PDB file of C-alpha atoms in Angstrom:
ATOM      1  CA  UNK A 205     229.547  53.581  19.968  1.00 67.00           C
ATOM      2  CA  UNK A 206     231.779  51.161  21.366  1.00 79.00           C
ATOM      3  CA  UNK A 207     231.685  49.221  24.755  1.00 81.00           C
ATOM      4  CA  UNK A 208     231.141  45.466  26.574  1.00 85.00           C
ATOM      5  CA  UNK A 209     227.893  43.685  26.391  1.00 87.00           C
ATOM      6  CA  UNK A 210     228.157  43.139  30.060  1.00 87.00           C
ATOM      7  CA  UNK A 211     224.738  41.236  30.769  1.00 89.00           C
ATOM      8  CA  UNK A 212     221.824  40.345  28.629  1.00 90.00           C
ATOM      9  CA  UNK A 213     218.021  40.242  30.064  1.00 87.00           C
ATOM     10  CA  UNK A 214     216.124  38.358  27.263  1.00 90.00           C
ATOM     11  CA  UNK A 215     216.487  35.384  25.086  1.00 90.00           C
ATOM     12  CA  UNK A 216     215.587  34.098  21.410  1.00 90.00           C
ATOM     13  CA  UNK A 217     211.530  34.428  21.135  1.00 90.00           C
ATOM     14  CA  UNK A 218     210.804  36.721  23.885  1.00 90.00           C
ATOM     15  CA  UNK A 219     208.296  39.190  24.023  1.00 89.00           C
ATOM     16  CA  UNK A 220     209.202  42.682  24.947  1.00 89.00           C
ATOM     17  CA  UNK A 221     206.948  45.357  26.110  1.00 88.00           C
ATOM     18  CA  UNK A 222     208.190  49.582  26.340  1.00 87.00           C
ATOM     19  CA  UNK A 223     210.549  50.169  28.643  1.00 85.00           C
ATOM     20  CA  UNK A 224     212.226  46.847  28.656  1.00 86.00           C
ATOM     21  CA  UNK A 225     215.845  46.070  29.932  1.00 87.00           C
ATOM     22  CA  UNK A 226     217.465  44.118  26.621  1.00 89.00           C
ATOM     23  CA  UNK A 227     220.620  44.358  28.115  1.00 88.00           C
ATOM     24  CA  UNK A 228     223.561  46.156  29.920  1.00 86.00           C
ATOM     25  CA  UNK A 229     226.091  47.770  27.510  1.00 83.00           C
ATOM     26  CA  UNK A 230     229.402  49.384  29.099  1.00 79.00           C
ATOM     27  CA  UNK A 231     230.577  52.001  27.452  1.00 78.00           C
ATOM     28  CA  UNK A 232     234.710  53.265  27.064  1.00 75.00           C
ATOM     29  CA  UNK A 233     233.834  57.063  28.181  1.00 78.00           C
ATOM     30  CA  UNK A 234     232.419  55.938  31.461  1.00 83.00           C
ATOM     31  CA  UNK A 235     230.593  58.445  33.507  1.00 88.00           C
ATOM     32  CA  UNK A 236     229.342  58.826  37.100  1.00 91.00           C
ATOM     33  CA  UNK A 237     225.807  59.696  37.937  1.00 92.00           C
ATOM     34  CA  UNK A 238     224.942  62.261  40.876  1.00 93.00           C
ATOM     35  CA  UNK A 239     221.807  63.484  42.207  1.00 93.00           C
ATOM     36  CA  UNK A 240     221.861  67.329  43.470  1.00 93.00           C
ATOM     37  CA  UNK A 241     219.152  69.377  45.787  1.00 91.00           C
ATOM     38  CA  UNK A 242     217.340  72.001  43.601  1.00 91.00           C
ATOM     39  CA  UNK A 243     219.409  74.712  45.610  1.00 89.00           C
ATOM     40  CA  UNK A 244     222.855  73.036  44.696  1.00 89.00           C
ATOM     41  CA  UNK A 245     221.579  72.174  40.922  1.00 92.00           C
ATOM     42  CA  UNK A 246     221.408  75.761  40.366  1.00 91.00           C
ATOM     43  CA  UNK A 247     224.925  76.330  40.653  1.00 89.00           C
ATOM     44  CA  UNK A 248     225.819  73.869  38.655  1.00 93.00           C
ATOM     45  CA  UNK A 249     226.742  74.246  34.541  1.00 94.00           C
ATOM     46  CA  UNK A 250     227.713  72.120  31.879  1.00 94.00           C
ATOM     47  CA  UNK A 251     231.578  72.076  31.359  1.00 93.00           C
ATOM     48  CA  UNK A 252     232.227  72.760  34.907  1.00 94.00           C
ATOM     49  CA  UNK A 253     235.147  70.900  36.677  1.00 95.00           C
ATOM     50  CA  UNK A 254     234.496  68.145  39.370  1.00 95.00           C
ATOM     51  CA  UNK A 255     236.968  65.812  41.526  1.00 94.00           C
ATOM     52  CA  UNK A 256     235.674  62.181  41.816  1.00 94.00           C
ATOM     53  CA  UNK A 257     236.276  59.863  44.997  1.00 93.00           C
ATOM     54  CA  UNK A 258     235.401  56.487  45.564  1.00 92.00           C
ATOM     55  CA  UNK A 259     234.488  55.035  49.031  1.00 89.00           C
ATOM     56  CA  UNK A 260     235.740  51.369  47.239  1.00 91.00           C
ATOM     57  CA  UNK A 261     239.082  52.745  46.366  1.00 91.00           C
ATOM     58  CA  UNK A 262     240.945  54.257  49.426  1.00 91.00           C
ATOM     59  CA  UNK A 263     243.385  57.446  48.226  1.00 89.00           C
ATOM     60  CA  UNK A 264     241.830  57.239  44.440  1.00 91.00           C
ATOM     61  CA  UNK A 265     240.498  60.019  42.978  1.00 92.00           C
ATOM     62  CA  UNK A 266     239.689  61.607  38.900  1.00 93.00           C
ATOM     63  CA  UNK A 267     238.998  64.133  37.849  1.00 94.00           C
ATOM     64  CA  UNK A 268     235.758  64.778  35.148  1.00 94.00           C
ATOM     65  CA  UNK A 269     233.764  67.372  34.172  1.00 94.00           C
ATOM     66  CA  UNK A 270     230.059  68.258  34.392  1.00 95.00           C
ATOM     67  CA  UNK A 271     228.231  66.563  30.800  1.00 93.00           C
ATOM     68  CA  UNK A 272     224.865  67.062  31.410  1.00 94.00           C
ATOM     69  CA  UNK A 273     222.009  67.845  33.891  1.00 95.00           C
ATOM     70  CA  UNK A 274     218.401  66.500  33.831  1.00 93.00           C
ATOM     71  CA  UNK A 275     216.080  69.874  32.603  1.00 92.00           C
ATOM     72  CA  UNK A 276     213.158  67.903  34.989  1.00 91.00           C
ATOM     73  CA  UNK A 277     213.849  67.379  38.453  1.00 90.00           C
ATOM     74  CA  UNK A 278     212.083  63.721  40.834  1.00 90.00           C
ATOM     75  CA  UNK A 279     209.982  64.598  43.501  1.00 91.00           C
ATOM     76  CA  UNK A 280     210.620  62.240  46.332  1.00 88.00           C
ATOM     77  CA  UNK A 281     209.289  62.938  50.182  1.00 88.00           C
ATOM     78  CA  UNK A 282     208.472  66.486  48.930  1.00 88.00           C
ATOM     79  CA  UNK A 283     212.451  67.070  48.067  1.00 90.00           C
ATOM     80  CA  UNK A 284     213.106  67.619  44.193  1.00 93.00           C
ATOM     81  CA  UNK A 285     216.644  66.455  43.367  1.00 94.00           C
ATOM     82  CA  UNK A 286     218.431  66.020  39.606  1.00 95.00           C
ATOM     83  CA  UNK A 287     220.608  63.954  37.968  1.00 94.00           C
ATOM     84  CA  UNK A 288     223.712  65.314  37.140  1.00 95.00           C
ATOM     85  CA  UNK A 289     225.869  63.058  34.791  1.00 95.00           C
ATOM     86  CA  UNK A 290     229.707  63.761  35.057  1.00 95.00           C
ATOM     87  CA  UNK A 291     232.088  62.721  31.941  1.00 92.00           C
ATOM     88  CA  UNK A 292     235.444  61.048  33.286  1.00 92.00           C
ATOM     89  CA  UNK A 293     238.811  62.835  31.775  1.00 90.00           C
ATOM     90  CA  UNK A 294     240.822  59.733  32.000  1.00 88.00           C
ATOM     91  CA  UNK A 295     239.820  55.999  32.617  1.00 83.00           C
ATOM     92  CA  UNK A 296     240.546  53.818  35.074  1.00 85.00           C
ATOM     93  CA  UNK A 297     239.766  49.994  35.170  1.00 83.00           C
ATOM     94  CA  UNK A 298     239.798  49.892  39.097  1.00 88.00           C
ATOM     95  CA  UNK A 299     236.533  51.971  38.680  1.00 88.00           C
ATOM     96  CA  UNK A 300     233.522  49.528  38.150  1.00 86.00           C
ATOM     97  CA  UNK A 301     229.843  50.144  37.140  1.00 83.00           C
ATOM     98  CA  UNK A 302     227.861  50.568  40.294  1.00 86.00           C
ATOM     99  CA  UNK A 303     230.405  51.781  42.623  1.00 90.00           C
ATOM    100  CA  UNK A 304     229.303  54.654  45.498  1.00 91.00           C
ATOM    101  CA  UNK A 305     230.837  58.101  44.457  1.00 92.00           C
ATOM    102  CA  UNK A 306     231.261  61.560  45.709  1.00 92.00           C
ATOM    103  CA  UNK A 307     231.862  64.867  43.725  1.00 92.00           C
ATOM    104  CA  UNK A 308     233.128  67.824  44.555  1.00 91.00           C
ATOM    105  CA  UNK A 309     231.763  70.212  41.802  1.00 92.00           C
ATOM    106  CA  UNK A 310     233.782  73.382  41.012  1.00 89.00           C
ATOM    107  CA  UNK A 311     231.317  76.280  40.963  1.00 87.00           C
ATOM    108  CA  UNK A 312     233.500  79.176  40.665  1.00 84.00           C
ATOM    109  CA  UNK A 313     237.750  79.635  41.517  1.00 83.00           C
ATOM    110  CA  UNK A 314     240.051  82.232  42.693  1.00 85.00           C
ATOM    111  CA  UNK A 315     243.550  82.276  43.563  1.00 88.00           C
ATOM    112  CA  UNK A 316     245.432  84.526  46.199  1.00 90.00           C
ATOM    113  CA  UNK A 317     242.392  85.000  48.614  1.00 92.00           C
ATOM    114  CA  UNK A 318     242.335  86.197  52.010  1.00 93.00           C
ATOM    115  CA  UNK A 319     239.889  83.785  53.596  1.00 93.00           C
ATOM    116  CA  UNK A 320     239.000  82.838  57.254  1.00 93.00           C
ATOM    117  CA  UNK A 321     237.293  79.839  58.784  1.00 93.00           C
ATOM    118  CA  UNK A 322     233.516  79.705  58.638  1.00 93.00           C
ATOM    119  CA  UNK A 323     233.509  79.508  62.483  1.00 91.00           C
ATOM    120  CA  UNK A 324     234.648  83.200  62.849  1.00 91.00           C
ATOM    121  CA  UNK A 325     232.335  84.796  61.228  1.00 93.00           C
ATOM    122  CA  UNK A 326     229.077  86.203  62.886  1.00 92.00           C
ATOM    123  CA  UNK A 327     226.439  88.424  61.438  1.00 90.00           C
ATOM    124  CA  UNK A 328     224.367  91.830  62.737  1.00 87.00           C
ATOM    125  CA  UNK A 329     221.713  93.327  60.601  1.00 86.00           C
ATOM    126  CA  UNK A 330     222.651  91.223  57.491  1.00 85.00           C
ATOM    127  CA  UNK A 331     226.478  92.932  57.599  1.00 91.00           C
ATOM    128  CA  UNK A 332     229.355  90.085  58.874  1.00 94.00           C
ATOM    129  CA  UNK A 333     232.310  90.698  61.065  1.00 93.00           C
ATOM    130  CA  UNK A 334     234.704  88.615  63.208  1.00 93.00           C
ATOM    131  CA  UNK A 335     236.115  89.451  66.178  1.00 91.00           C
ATOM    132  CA  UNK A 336     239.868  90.720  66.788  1.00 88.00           C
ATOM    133  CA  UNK A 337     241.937  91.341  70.091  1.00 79.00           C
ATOM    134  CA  UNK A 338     244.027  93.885  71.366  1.00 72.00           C
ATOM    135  CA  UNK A 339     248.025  92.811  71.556  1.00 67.00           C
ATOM    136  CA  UNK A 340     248.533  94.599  74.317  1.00 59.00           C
ATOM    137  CA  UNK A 341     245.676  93.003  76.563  1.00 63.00           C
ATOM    138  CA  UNK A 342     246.685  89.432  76.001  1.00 65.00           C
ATOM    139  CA  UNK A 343     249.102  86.506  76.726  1.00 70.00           C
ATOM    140  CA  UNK A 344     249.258  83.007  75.343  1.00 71.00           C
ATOM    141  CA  UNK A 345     248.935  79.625  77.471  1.00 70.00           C
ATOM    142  CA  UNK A 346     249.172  76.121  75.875  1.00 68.00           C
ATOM    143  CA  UNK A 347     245.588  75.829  74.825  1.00 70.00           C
ATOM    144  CA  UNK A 348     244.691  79.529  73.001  1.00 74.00           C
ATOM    145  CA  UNK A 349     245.094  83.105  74.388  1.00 78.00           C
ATOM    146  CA  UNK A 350     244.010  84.605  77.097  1.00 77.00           C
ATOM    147  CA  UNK A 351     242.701  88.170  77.224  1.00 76.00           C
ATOM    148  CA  UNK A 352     242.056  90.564  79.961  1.00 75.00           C
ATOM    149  CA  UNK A 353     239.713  92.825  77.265  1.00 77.00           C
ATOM    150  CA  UNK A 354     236.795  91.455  75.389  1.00 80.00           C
ATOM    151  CA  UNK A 355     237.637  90.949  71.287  1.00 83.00           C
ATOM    152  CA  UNK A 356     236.196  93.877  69.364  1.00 86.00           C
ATOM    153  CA  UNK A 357     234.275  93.549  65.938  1.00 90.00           C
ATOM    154  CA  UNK A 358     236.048  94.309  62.756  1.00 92.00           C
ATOM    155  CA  UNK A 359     233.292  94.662  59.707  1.00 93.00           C
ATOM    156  CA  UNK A 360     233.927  92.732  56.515  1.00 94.00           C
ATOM    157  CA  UNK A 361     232.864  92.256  53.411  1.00 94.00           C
ATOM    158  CA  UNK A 362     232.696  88.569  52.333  1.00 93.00           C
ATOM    159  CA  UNK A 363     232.758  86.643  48.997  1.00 91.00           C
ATOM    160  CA  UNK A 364     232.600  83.147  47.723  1.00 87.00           C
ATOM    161  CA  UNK A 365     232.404  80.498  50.196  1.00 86.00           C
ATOM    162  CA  UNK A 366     232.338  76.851  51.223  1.00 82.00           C
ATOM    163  CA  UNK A 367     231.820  74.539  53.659  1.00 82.00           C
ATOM    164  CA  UNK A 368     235.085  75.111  55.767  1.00 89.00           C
ATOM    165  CA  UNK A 369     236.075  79.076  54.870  1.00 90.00           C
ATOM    166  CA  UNK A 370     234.847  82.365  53.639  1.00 92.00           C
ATOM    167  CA  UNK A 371     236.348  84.683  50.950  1.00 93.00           C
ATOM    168  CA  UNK A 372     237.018  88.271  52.790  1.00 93.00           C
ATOM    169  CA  UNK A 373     236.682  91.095  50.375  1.00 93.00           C
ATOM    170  CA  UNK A 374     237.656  93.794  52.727  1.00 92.00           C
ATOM    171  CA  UNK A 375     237.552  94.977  56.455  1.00 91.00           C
ATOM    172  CA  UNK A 376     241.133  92.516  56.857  1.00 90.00           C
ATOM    173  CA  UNK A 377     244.271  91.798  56.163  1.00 88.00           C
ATOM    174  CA  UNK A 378     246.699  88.739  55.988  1.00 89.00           C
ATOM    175  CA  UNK A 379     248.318  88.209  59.516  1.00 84.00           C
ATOM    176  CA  UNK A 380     245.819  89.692  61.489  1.00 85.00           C
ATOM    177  CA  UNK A 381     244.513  87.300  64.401  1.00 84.00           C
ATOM    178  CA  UNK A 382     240.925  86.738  64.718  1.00 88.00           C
ATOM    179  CA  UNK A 383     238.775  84.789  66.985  1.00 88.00           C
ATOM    180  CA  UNK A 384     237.681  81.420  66.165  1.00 87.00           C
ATOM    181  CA  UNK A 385     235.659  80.333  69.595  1.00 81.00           C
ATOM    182  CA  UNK A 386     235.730  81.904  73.129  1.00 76.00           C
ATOM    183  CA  UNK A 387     235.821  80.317  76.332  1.00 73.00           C
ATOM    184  CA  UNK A 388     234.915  81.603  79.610  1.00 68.00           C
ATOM    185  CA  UNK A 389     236.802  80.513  82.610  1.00 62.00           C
ATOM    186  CA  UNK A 390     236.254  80.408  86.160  1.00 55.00           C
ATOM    187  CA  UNK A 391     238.250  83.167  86.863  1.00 56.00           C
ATOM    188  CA  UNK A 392     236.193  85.446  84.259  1.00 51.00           C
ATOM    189  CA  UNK A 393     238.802  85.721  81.906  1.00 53.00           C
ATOM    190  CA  UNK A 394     238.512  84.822  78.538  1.00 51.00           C
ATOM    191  CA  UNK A 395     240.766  82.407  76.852  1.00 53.00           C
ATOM    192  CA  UNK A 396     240.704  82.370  72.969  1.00 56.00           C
ATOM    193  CA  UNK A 397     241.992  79.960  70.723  1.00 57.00           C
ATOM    194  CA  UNK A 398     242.778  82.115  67.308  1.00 53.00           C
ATOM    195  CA  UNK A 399     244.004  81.265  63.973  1.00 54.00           C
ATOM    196  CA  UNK A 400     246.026  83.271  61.156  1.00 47.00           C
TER     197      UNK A 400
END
């Protein structure tokens, strides 16, 4: 294949044992290297789509793919983590061997979700809900709402999620205000920032 002979460890008449470094070859298809917990690593498949940043290069980012994944994971301080190597779809000669990257991995997609923020959701007896409030018990101020009745609990039925938000299945629909965070004031009512 071809590439740059980019460094060479060893010179005319030198003996080499198994394992040796002869030298560093860079390759035109360059790929980043990732390690993944064995939770996250299951998730993961060959093929899948990933988004590339670079702490080096501010506003920079490719996109790649998933190429392969090591079949054994390395034990280190009793946490087993993989290598995951990721294929770049275009190259870039601002991106240089050794440089610190993050992926985001695509696991699964969907378009035209209802979804809420992480932070609303609560859980009894394994089922989630979030908590709505009643239009006519309420008034706005400059910092959330405030709400002479308590929020009651809608049950829903959630899907994928991520870090930030959570798919809702059923149990809401689009427009409907829920409760994000509740704060108690001195006077006993409750004032509650919510989000659409």
């Amino acid at each position: 294949f071809d590439g740059i002979i980019a460094q060479i460890d060893i010179k005319k008449g030198d003996s080499l044992s198994a394992n040796a470094v002869v030298a560093t070859f860079i390759t035109k298809q360059r790929i980043a290297e990732v390690s993944l917990n064995e939770v996250d690593v299951a998730k993961i498949k060959v093929g899948q789509k990933v988004t590339l940043t670079f702490s080096a290069i501010d506003g920079f980012s490719i996109t790649g793919e998933v190429a392969e994944i090591d079949a054994i994971g390395a034990i280190s301080q009793n946490v087993v983590t993989y290598g995951v190597k990721i294929a770049f779809d275009t190259q870039d000669d601002r991106v240089k061997p050794q440089m610190s990257v993050s992926a985001s991995i695509v696991t699964d997609e969907k378009l035209n979700i209802l979804t809420v923020p992480n932070a609303s959701l609560k859980s009894d007896n394994n089922n989630y809900y979030v908590e709505v409030l009643d239009n006519a018990d309420r008034s706005t101020d400059g910092s959330g709402v405030i709400s002479a009745a308590f929020p009651q609990k809608k049950y829903v039925e959630i899907g994928l999620a991520n870090d930030t938000n959570t798919e809702i299945l059923s149990g809401l629909t689009e427009g409907e205000e829920i409760v994000v965070r509740t704060i108690n004031n001195v006077s006993g009512q409750t004032q509650t920032p919510t989000q659409q």
